[in-house]
PDB file of C-alpha atoms in Angstrom:
ATOM      1  CA  MET A 106       0.000   0.000   0.000  1.00 63.00           C
ATOM      2  CA  GLY A 107       2.884   2.396   0.780  1.00 74.00           C
ATOM      3  CA  LEU A 108       4.252   1.832  -2.690  1.00 78.00           C
ATOM      4  CA  ILE A 109       0.919   2.828  -4.269  1.00 81.00           C
ATOM      5  CA  TYR A 110       0.764   6.027  -2.181  1.00 81.00           C
ATOM      6  CA  ASN A 111       4.351   6.794  -3.093  1.00 85.00           C
ATOM      7  CA  ARG A 112       3.657   6.412  -6.818  1.00 87.00           C
ATOM      8  CA  TYR A 113       0.403   8.386  -6.440  1.00 87.00           C
ATOM      9  CA  PHE A 114       2.198  11.300  -4.664  1.00 88.00           C
ATOM     10  CA  LYS A 115       4.937  11.306  -7.293  1.00 89.00           C
ATOM     11  CA  THR A 116       2.371  11.441 -10.096  1.00 91.00           C
ATOM     12  CA  VAL A 117       0.365  14.207  -8.377  1.00 90.00           C
ATOM     13  CA  GLY A 118       3.607  16.104  -7.617  1.00 92.00           C
ATOM     14  CA  ALA A 119       4.727  15.823 -11.251  1.00 93.00           C
ATOM     15  CA  VAL A 120       1.321  17.055 -12.509  1.00 93.00           C
ATOM     16  CA  TRP A 121       1.311  19.933 -10.012  1.00 92.00           C
ATOM     17  CA  GLY A 122       4.923  20.811 -10.932  1.00 92.00           C
ATOM     18  CA  GLY A 123       4.077  20.742 -14.633  1.00 92.00           C
ATOM     19  CA  CYS A 124       1.021  22.951 -14.052  1.00 92.00           C
ATOM     20  CA  LEU A 125       3.140  25.349 -12.012  1.00 92.00           C
ATOM     21  CA  VAL A 126       5.720  25.599 -14.816  1.00 92.00           C
ATOM     22  CA  VAL A 127       2.915  26.196 -17.369  1.00 91.00           C
ATOM     23  CA  LEU A 128       1.355  28.893 -15.141  1.00 89.00           C
ATOM     24  CA  VAL A 129       4.702  30.654 -14.627  1.00 90.00           C
ATOM     25  CA  LEU A 130       5.386  30.593 -18.372  1.00 89.00           C
ATOM     26  CA  ALA A 131       1.876  31.910 -19.097  1.00 85.00           C
ATOM     27  CA  TYR A 132       2.419  34.741 -16.618  1.00 84.00           C
ATOM     28  CA  VAL A 133       5.832  35.660 -18.026  1.00 84.00           C
ATOM     29  CA  LEU A 134       4.772  35.423 -21.669  1.00 85.00           C
ATOM     30  CA  MET A 135       1.218  36.813 -21.545  1.00 83.00           C
ATOM     31  CA  ILE A 136       0.293  38.629 -18.357  1.00 81.00           C
ATOM     32  CA  GLY A 137       3.640  40.400 -17.694  1.00 79.00           C
ATOM     33  CA  PRO A 138       3.737  42.236 -21.049  1.00 83.00           C
ATOM     34  CA  GLN A 139       0.060  43.128 -20.669  1.00 83.00           C
ATOM     35  CA  ARG A 140       0.806  44.803 -17.313  1.00 84.00           C
ATOM     36  CA  LYS A 141       3.598  46.825 -18.909  1.00 85.00           C
ATOM     37  CA  LEU A 142       1.309  47.787 -21.776  1.00 87.00           C
ATOM     38  CA  ARG A 143      -1.436  48.738 -19.323  1.00 88.00           C
ATOM     39  CA  HIS A 144       0.973  50.911 -17.320  1.00 89.00           C
ATOM     40  CA  GLN A 145       2.178  52.614 -20.526  1.00 92.00           C
ATOM     41  CA  THR A 146      -1.406  53.168 -21.696  1.00 93.00           C
ATOM     42  CA  GLU A 147      -2.356  54.677 -18.331  1.00 93.00           C
ATOM     43  CA  LYS A 148       0.634  57.010 -18.560  1.00 95.00           C
ATOM     44  CA  GLU A 149      -0.353  58.116 -22.072  1.00 94.00           C
ATOM     45  CA  LEU A 150      -3.935  58.636 -20.894  1.00 94.00           C
ATOM     46  CA  GLU A 151      -2.720  60.869 -18.043  1.00 95.00           C
ATOM     47  CA  GLU A 152      -0.621  62.929 -20.482  1.00 95.00           C
ATOM     48  CA  LYS A 153      -3.608  63.334 -22.799  1.00 94.00           C
ATOM     49  CA  LYS A 154      -5.780  64.409 -19.862  1.00 93.00           C
ATOM     50  CA  GLN A 155      -3.202  67.042 -18.901  1.00 93.00           C
ATOM     51  CA  MET A 156      -3.094  68.303 -22.484  1.00 91.00           C
ATOM     52  CA  TYR A 157      -6.881  68.395 -22.585  1.00 90.00           C
ATOM     53  CA  HIS A 158      -7.050  70.443 -19.383  1.00 88.00           C
ATOM     54  CA  ALA A 159      -4.360  72.800 -20.701  1.00 83.00           C
ATOM     55  CA  VAL A 160      -6.317  73.314 -23.925  1.00 82.00           C
ATOM     56  CA  ILE A 161      -9.502  73.974 -21.969  1.00 83.00           C
ATOM     57  CA  LYS A 162      -7.666  76.540 -19.841  1.00 77.00           C
ATOM     58  CA  ALA A 163      -6.102  78.176 -22.904  1.00 73.00           C
ATOM     59  CA  ALA A 164      -9.496  78.451 -24.550  1.00 75.00           C
ATOM     60  CA  GLN A 165     -10.764  80.667 -21.750  1.00 78.00           C
ATOM     61  CA  ALA A 166     -10.456  84.360 -22.616  1.00 74.00           C
ATOM     62  CA  GLU A 167      -8.627  85.486 -19.466  1.00 77.00           C
ATOM     63  CA  ASN A 168      -6.067  82.721 -19.800  1.00 76.00           C
ATOM     64  CA  ARG A 169      -5.581  83.566 -23.472  1.00 78.00           C
ATOM     65  CA  VAL A 170      -4.785  87.141 -22.505  1.00 84.00           C
ATOM     66  CA  LYS A 171      -2.242  85.926 -19.915  1.00 83.00           C
ATOM     67  CA  LEU A 172      -0.621  83.592 -22.445  1.00 81.00           C
ATOM     68  CA  ASN A 173      -0.386  86.392 -25.022  1.00 85.00           C
ATOM     69  CA  GLU A 174       1.254  88.634 -22.397  1.00 88.00           C
ATOM     70  CA  GLN A 175       3.760  85.889 -21.598  1.00 88.00           C
ATOM     71  CA  ILE A 176       4.528  85.467 -25.305  1.00 89.00           C
ATOM     72  CA  GLU A 177       5.114  89.210 -25.637  1.00 89.00           C
ATOM     73  CA  GLN A 178       7.428  89.221 -22.595  1.00 88.00           C
ATOM     74  CA  LEU A 179       9.429  86.328 -24.041  1.00 86.00           C
ATOM     75  CA  ARG A 180       9.727  88.122 -27.394  1.00 83.00           C
ATOM     76  CA  ASN A 181      11.042  91.206 -25.603  1.00 82.00           C
ATOM     77  CA  LYS A 182      13.610  89.077 -23.765  1.00 82.00           C
ATOM     78  CA  VAL A 183      14.756  87.581 -27.071  1.00 80.00           C
ATOM     79  CA  ASN A 184      15.106  91.089 -28.533  1.00 77.00           C
ATOM     80  CA  ASP A 185      17.589  91.883 -25.742  1.00 75.00           C
ATOM     81  CA  PHE A 186      19.895  89.191 -27.136  1.00 80.00           C
ATOM     82  CA  VAL A 187      19.159  89.089 -30.867  1.00 82.00           C
ATOM     83  CA  THR A 188      19.341  91.747 -33.563  1.00 79.00           C
ATOM     84  CA  ASP A 189      17.552  91.694 -36.905  1.00 78.00           C
ATOM     85  CA  PHE A 190      19.573  90.900 -40.008  1.00 75.00           C
ATOM     86  CA  GLU A 191      19.024  94.405 -41.361  1.00 74.00           C
ATOM     87  CA  ASP A 192      20.266  95.969 -38.100  1.00 76.00           C
ATOM     88  CA  SER A 193      23.482  93.942 -37.884  1.00 75.00           C
ATOM     89  CA  ALA A 194      25.388  96.637 -39.844  1.00 76.00           C
ATOM     90  CA  ASN A 195      24.116  99.209 -37.329  1.00 82.00           C
ATOM     91  CA  LEU A 196      25.656  97.134 -34.550  1.00 82.00           C
ATOM     92  CA  THR A 197      29.080  97.642 -36.115  1.00 83.00           C
ATOM     93  CA  PHE A 198      28.383 101.369 -36.207  1.00 85.00           C
ATOM     94  CA  ASP A 199      27.242 101.280 -32.547  1.00 86.00           C
ATOM     95  CA  ILE A 200      30.470  99.591 -31.474  1.00 86.00           C
ATOM     96  CA  SER A 201      32.471 102.176 -33.430  1.00 87.00           C
ATOM     97  CA  GLN A 202      30.492 104.919 -31.699  1.00 87.00           C
ATOM     98  CA  ILE A 203      31.251 103.402 -28.278  1.00 86.00           C
ATOM     99  CA  ALA A 204      34.961 103.378 -29.192  1.00 87.00           C
ATOM    100  CA  SER A 205      34.738 106.989 -30.291  1.00 86.00           C
ATOM    101  CA  ASP A 206      32.997 107.961 -27.035  1.00 87.00           C
ATOM    102  CA  GLN A 207      35.749 106.251 -25.033  1.00 82.00           C
ATOM    103  CA  GLN A 208      38.390 108.005 -27.187  1.00 84.00           C
ATOM    104  CA  VAL A 209      40.377 104.903 -28.014  1.00 84.00           C
ATOM    105  CA  ASP A 210      43.093 105.244 -30.671  1.00 86.00           C
ATOM    106  CA  SER A 211      43.664 103.299 -33.896  1.00 87.00           C
ATOM    107  CA  PHE A 212      40.239 101.654 -33.719  1.00 88.00           C
ATOM    108  CA  ARG A 213      39.590  98.965 -36.354  1.00 90.00           C
ATOM    109  CA  ILE A 214      36.633  96.641 -36.666  1.00 87.00           C
ATOM    110  CA  LYS A 215      36.047  93.952 -39.243  1.00 87.00           C
ATOM    111  CA  SER A 216      33.758  91.024 -39.764  1.00 83.00           C
ATOM    112  CA  LYS A 217      35.298  87.712 -38.869  1.00 79.00           C
ATOM    113  CA  GLU A 218      34.577  84.255 -40.179  1.00 74.00           C
ATOM    114  CA  LYS A 219      33.591  81.782 -37.512  1.00 64.00           C
ATOM    115  CA  ARG A 220      36.267  79.146 -36.922  1.00 55.00           C
ATOM    116  CA  GLY A 221      35.356  75.792 -35.465  1.00 51.00           C
ATOM    117  CA  HIS A 222      31.992  75.024 -33.967  1.00 51.00           C
ATOM    118  CA  SER A 223      29.727  77.503 -32.258  1.00 54.00           C
ATOM    119  CA  ALA A 224      28.922  77.188 -28.572  1.00 53.00           C
ATOM    120  CA  GLY A 225      25.419  75.897 -29.201  1.00 58.00           C
ATOM    121  CA  PRO A 226      23.544  73.804 -31.736  1.00 61.00           C
ATOM    122  CA  GLU A 227      22.786  75.214 -35.178  1.00 68.00           C
ATOM    123  CA  SER A 228      19.506  77.122 -35.128  1.00 70.00           C
ATOM    124  CA  GLU A 229      16.950  77.504 -37.856  1.00 75.00           C
ATOM    125  CA  TYR A 230      16.194  81.124 -36.948  1.00 78.00           C
ATOM    126  CA  ILE A 231      19.315  82.593 -35.317  1.00 82.00           C
ATOM    127  CA  ARG A 232      22.973  82.613 -36.278  1.00 82.00           C
ATOM    128  CA  GLU A 233      26.092  83.815 -34.529  1.00 86.00           C
ATOM    129  CA  ASN A 234      28.147  86.605 -36.132  1.00 85.00           C
ATOM    130  CA  HIS A 235      31.688  87.512 -35.141  1.00 88.00           C
ATOM    131  CA  LEU A 236      33.673  90.745 -35.218  1.00 88.00           C
ATOM    132  CA  ALA A 237      37.372  91.369 -34.711  1.00 91.00           C
ATOM    133  CA  VAL A 238      38.130  94.657 -32.939  1.00 91.00           C
ATOM    134  CA  SER A 239      41.537  96.173 -32.316  1.00 91.00           C
ATOM    135  CA  PHE A 240      42.600  99.490 -30.802  1.00 91.00           C
ATOM    136  CA  THR A 241      45.116 101.114 -28.509  1.00 89.00           C
ATOM    137  CA  ALA A 242      44.056 102.460 -25.154  1.00 87.00           C
ATOM    138  CA  GLY A 243      44.967 102.760 -21.528  1.00 85.00           C
ATOM    139  CA  PHE A 244      43.622 100.264 -19.042  1.00 85.00           C
ATOM    140  CA  ASN A 245      40.867 102.590 -17.799  1.00 85.00           C
ATOM    141  CA  GLN A 246      39.738 103.308 -21.358  1.00 86.00           C
ATOM    142  CA  PHE A 247      39.703  99.578 -22.074  1.00 87.00           C
ATOM    143  CA  ALA A 248      37.661  98.899 -18.924  1.00 88.00           C
ATOM    144  CA  THR A 249      35.081 101.585 -19.757  1.00 88.00           C
ATOM    145  CA  PHE A 250      34.896 100.335 -23.365  1.00 88.00           C
ATOM    146  CA  LEU A 251      34.330  96.787 -22.142  1.00 87.00           C
ATOM    147  CA  ASN A 252      31.704  97.990 -19.655  1.00 87.00           C
ATOM    148  CA  ALA A 253      29.878  99.894 -22.420  1.00 87.00           C
ATOM    149  CA  LEU A 254      29.889  96.747 -24.590  1.00 85.00           C
ATOM    150  CA  GLU A 255      28.444  94.702 -21.728  1.00 83.00           C
ATOM    151  CA  ARG A 256      25.563  97.157 -21.315  1.00 83.00           C
ATOM    152  CA  HIS A 257      24.809  97.325 -25.041  1.00 81.00           C
ATOM    153  CA  GLN A 258      21.505  95.996 -26.330  1.00 80.00           C
ATOM    154  CA  PRO A 259      21.333  93.668 -28.132  1.00 80.00           C
ATOM    155  CA  VAL A 260      23.940  91.882 -26.071  1.00 82.00           C
ATOM    156  CA  VAL A 261      27.463  91.692 -27.467  1.00 84.00           C
ATOM    157  CA  PHE A 262      29.544  88.796 -26.148  1.00 85.00           C
ATOM    158  CA  VAL A 263      33.282  89.191 -25.719  1.00 86.00           C
ATOM    159  CA  ASP A 264      34.679  85.796 -26.724  1.00 86.00           C
ATOM    160  CA  ARG A 265      38.277  86.690 -25.939  1.00 89.00           C
ATOM    161  CA  PHE A 266      40.607  89.602 -25.730  1.00 88.00           C
ATOM    162  CA  THR A 267      44.329  90.184 -25.510  1.00 89.00           C
ATOM    163  CA  ILE A 268      46.198  93.199 -24.225  1.00 88.00           C
ATOM    164  CA  THR A 269      49.768  93.726 -25.351  1.00 87.00           C
ATOM    165  CA  ARG A 270      51.752  96.067 -23.160  1.00 84.00           C
ATOM    166  CA  SER A 271      53.285  99.038 -24.918  1.00 78.00           C
ATOM    167  CA  LYS A 272      57.059  99.279 -24.728  1.00 78.00           C
ATOM    168  CA  GLN A 273      57.244 103.005 -25.413  1.00 78.00           C
ATOM    169  CA  ASP A 274      54.159 104.679 -23.996  1.00 66.00           C
ATOM    170  CA  ARG A 275      52.980 103.165 -20.708  1.00 69.00           C
ATOM    171  CA  SER A 276      49.463 104.595 -21.063  1.00 75.00           C
ATOM    172  CA  SER A 277      48.550 103.076 -24.467  1.00 83.00           C
ATOM    173  CA  HIS A 278      48.411  99.327 -24.906  1.00 86.00           C
ATOM    174  CA  LYS A 279      47.342  97.336 -27.957  1.00 89.00           C
ATOM    175  CA  VAL A 280      44.030  95.532 -27.447  1.00 90.00           C
ATOM    176  CA  SER A 281      42.507  92.848 -29.685  1.00 91.00           C
ATOM    177  CA  MET A 282      39.001  91.518 -29.061  1.00 90.00           C
ATOM    178  CA  ASP A 283      36.821  88.858 -30.623  1.00 90.00           C
ATOM    179  CA  LEU A 284      33.139  89.760 -30.289  1.00 88.00           C
ATOM    180  CA  ALA A 285      30.062  87.654 -30.995  1.00 87.00           C
ATOM    181  CA  PHE A 286      26.400  88.548 -31.313  1.00 86.00           C
ATOM    182  CA  PHE A 287      23.206  86.842 -32.419  1.00 86.00           C
ATOM    183  CA  VAL A 288      21.363  87.773 -35.621  1.00 85.00           C
ATOM    184  CA  ARG A 289      17.975  86.602 -36.853  1.00 82.00           C
ATOM    185  CA  LYS A 290      18.327  84.763 -40.133  1.00 78.00           C
ATOM    186  CA  ARG A 291      16.442  86.041 -43.139  1.00 72.00           C
ATOM    187  CA  GLN A 292      13.207  84.123 -43.410  1.00 67.00           C
ATOM    188  CA  GLU A 293      11.895  83.049 -46.777  1.00 66.00           C
ATOM    189  CA  SER A 294       8.347  84.260 -47.339  1.00 55.00           C
TER     190      SER A 294
END
């Protein structure tokens, strides 16, 4: 009788073990991916709900006015950093005028080709222009010239500068500067 029970328990154990393996495989192959898909679908649904609520808010008149004000403020901020293509020649004149106001000597400015890669990614709407500036001035004149450039609008970036000490006159040193500024690209109509 013990041998029959032993064989019976082994058979039942083998059937239960086989069923357990089949259930684990079914879970891993069918139910697991469905849970991931369900989680992803719930996430997408939540994003769509947020977009829907944002659209509903934007459709309200008072919110539209606020959004338009924010857009205008952002445009004004961009105008602090970017000049129009047509005004880029005026920027050269402005820098020359700053040099004249600071009474620097031997002032020269010329357009410079960009070497290497720019600091940021290539933009569809804005490009970076470069100028090479050289002049002779005392340290205080250089500092006031640099300060005037920093306060200029649109913003002019000083990429690098070098000052070469004068051997003859201690008050006039040769200064070379590389300047950069942002210009809106011409847009095709």
